[in-house]
Coordinates of N, CA and C in Angstrom, one line a residue:
X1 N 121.8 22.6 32.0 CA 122.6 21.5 32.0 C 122.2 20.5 31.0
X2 N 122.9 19.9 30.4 CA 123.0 19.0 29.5 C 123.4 17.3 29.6
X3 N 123.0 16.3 29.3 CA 123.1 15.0 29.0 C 125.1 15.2 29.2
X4 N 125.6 16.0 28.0 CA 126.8 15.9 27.6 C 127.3 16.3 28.9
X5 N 126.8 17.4 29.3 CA 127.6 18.2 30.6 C 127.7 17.3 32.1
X6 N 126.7 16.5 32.2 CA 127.0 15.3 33.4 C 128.0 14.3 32.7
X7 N 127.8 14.0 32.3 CA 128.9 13.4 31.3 C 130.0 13.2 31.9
X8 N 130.5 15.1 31.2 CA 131.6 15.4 31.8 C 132.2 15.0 32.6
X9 N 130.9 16.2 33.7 CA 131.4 16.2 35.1 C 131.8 14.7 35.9
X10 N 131.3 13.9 35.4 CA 130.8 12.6 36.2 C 132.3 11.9 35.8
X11 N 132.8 12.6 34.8 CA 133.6 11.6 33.9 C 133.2 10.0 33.8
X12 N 131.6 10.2 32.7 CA 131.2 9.2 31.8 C 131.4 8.8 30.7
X13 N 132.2 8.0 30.6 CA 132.6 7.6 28.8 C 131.7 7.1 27.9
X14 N 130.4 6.7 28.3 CA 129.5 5.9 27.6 C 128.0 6.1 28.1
X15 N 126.5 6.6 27.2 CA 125.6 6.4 28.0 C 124.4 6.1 26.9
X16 N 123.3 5.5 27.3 CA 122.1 5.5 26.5 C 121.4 5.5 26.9
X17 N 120.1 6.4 26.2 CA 119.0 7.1 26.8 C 118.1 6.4 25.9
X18 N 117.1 5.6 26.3 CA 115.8 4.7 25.6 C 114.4 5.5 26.5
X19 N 113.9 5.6 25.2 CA 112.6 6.1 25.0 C 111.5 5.0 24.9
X20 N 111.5 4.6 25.7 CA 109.9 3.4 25.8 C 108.5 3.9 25.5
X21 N 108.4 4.8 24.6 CA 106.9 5.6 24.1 C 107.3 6.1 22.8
X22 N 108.2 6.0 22.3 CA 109.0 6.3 20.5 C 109.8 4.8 20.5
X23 N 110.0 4.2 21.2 CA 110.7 2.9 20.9 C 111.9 3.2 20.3
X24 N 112.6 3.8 20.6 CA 113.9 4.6 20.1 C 115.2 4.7 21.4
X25 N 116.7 5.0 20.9 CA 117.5 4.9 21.6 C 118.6 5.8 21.4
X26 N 118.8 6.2 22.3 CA 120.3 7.2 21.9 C 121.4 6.9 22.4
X27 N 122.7 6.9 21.6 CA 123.8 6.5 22.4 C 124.8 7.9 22.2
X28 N 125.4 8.1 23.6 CA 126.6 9.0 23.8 C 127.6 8.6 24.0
X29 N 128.8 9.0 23.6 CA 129.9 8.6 24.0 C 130.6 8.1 23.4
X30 N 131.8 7.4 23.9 CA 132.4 6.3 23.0 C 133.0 4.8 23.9
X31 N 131.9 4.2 23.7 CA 131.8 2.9 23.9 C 132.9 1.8 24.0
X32 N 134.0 2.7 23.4 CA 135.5 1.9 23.2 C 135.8 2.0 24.4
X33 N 136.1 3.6 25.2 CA 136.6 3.4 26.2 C 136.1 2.9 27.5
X34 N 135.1 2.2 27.3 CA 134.3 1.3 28.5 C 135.5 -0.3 28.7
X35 N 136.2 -0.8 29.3 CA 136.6 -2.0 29.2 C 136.7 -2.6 31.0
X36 N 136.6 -4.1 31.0 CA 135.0 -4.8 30.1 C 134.3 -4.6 29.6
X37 N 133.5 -4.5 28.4 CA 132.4 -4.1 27.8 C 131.0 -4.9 27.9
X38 N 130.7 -6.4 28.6 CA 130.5 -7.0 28.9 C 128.8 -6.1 29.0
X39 N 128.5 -5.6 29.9 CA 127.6 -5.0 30.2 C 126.7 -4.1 29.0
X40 N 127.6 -3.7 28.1 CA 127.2 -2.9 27.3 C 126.6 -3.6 25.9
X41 N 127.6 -4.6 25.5 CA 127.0 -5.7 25.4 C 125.5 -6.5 25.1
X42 N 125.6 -6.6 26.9 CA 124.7 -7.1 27.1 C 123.1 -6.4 26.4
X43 N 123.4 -5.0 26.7 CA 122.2 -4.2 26.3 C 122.1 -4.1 25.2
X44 N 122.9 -4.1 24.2 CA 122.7 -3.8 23.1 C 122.2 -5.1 22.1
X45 N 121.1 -6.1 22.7 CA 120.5 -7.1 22.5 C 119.0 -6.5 23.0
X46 N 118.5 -6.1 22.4 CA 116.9 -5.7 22.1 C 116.2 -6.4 23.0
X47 N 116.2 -7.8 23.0 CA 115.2 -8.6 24.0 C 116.1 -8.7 26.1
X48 N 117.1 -8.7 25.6 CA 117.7 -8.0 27.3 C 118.1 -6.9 27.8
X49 N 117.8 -6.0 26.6 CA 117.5 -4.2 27.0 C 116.0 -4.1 27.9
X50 N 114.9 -4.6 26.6 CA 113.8 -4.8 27.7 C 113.7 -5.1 28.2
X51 N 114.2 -6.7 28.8 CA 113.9 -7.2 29.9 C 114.5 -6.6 31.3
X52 N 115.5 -5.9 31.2 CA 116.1 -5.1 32.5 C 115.3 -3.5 32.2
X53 N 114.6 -3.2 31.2 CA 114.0 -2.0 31.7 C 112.6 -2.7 32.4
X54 N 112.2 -3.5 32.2 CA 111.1 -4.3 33.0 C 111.1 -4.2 34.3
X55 N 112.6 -4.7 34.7 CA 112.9 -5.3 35.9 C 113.2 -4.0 37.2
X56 N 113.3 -2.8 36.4 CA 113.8 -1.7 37.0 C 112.6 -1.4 37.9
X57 N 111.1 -1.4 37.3 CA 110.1 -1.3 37.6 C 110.1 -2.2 39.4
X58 N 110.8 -3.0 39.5 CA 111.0 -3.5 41.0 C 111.9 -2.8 41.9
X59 N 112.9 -2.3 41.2 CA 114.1 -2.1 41.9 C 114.3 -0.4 42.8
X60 N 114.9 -0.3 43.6 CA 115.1 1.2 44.1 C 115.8 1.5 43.2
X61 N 115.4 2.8 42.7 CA 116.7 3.4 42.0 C 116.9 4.5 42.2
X62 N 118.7 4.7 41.8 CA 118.6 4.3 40.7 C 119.4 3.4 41.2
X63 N 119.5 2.2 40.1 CA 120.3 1.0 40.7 C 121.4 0.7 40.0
X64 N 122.5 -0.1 40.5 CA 123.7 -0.4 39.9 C 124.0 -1.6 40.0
X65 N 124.9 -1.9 38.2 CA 125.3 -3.5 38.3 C 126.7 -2.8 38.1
X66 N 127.6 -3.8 38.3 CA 128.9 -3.8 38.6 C 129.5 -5.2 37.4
X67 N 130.5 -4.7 36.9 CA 132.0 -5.8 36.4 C 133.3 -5.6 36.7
X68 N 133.7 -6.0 37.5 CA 134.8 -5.6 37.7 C 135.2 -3.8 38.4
X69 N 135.9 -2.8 37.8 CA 136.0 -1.7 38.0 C 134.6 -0.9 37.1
X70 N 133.6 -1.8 36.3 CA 132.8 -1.1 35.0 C 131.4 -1.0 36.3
X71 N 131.1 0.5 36.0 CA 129.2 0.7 36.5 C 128.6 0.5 35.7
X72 N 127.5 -0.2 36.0 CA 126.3 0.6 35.1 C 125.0 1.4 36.2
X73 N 124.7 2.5 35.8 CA 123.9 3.3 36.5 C 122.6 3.2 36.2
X74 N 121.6 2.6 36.6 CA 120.3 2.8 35.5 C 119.4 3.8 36.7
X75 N 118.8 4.6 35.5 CA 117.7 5.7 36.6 C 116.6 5.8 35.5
X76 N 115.5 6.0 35.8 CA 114.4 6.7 35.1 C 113.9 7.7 36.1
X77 N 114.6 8.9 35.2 CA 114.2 10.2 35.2 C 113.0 10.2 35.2
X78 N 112.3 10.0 34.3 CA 111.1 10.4 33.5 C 110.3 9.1 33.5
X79 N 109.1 9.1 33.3 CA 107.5 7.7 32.8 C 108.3 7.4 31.5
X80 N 108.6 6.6 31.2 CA 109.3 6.0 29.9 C 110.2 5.9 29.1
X81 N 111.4 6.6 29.8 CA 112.9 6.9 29.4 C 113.2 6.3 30.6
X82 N 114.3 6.0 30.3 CA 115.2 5.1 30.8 C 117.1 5.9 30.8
X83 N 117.8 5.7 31.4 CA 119.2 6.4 31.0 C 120.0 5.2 31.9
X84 N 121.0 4.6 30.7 CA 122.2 3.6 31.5 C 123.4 4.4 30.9
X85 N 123.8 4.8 32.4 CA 125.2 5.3 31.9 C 126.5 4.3 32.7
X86 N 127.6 4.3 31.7 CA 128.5 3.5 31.8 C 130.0 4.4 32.5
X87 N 130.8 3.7 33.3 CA 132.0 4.2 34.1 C 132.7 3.2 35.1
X88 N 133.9 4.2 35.0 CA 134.8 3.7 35.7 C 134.3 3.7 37.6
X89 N 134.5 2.9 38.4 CA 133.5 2.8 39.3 C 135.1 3.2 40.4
X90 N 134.7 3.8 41.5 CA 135.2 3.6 42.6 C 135.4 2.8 43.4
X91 N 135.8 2.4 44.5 CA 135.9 1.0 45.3 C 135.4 1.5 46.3
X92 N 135.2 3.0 46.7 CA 133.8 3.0 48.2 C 132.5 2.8 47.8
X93 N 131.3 1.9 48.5 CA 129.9 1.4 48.0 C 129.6 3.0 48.3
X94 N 129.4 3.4 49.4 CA 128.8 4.5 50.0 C 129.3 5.6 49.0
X95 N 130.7 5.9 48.5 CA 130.7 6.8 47.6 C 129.8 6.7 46.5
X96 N 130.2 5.4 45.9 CA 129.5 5.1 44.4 C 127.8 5.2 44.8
X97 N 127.2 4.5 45.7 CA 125.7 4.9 45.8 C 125.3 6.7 46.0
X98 N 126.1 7.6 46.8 CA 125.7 9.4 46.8 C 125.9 9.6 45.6
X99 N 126.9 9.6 45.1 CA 127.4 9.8 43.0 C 126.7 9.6 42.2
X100 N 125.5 8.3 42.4 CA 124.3 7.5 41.6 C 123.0 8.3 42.1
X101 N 122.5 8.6 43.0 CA 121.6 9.6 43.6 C 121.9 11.0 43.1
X102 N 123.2 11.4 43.0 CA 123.3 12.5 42.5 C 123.3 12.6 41.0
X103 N 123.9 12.2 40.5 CA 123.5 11.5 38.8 C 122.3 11.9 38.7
X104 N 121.4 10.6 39.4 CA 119.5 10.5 38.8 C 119.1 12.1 39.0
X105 N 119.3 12.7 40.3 CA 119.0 14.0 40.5 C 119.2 15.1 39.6
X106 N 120.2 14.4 38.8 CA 120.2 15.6 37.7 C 120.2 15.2 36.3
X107 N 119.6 14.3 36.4 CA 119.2 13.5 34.9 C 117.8 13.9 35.1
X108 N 117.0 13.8 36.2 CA 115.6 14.1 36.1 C 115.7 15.4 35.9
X109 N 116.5 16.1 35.9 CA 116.3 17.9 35.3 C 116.6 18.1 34.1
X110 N 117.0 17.1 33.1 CA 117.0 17.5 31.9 C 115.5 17.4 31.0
X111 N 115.6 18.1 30.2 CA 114.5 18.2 28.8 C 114.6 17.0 28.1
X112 N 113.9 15.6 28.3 CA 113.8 14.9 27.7 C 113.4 14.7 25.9
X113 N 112.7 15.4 25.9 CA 111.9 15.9 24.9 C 113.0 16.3 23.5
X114 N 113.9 17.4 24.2 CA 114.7 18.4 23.3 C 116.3 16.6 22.7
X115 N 116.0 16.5 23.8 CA 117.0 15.5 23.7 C 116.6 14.4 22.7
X116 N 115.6 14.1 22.7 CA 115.1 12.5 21.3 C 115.1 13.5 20.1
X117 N 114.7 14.9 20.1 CA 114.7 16.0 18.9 C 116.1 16.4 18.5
X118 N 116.8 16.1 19.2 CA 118.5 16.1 18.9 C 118.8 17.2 19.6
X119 N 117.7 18.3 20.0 CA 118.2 19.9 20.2 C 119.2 19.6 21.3
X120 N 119.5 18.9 22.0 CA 120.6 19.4 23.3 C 122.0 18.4 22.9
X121 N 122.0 17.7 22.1 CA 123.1 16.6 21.3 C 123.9 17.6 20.6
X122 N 125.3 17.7 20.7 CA 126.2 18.5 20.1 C 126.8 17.3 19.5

């Protein structure tokens, strides 16, 4: 399984994967179809990317902020990657929290590694 292939399945239009040991970031998707964009936004300011990968370090995850109908999912898979993926959210909590557990569950089975090397990026 692949980054792209949750994606899919999940029907995720938007996600980025930050490497906090390469100091590097990857973006999937297309960020247009996110609206509000508000959240995305937000992260794409270097000093309040880190400060919520900081913050994660408190939180159960994976955890979720909300805009309106917009998710954001954040999980760390892995010691120093980070993954926020962006979507269209459901209106059951209980749904959207099993779907977020199941997400992280299979974000921690990917090859981190292959993925900053581009090998799993089509």
């Amino acid at each position: 399984m692949t980054i792209q292939d949750i994606m899919s399945k999940e029907q995720i239009p938007y996600c980025v994967i930050v490497n906090n040991t390469l100091k590097c970031k990857i973006c999937l998707g297309d960020k247009n179809k996110v609206f509000p964009d508000d959240l995305i936004r937000m992260i794409e300011n270097d000093e309040t990317l880190s400060n919520l990968i900081q913050s994660l370090e408190k939180q159960m995850l994976p955890a979720h902020w909300g805009q309106g109908k917009i998710e954001m999912l954040a999980s760390v898979p892995r010691e120093k990657i980070v993954v926020l993926l962006f979507y269209y959210a459901n209106d059951d909590v209980i749904f959207e929290y099993r779907r977020g557990k199941k997400i992280d569950t299979d974000l921690k089975g990917l090859d981190y590694e292959k993925i900053f090397n581009k090998e799993e990026i089509s």
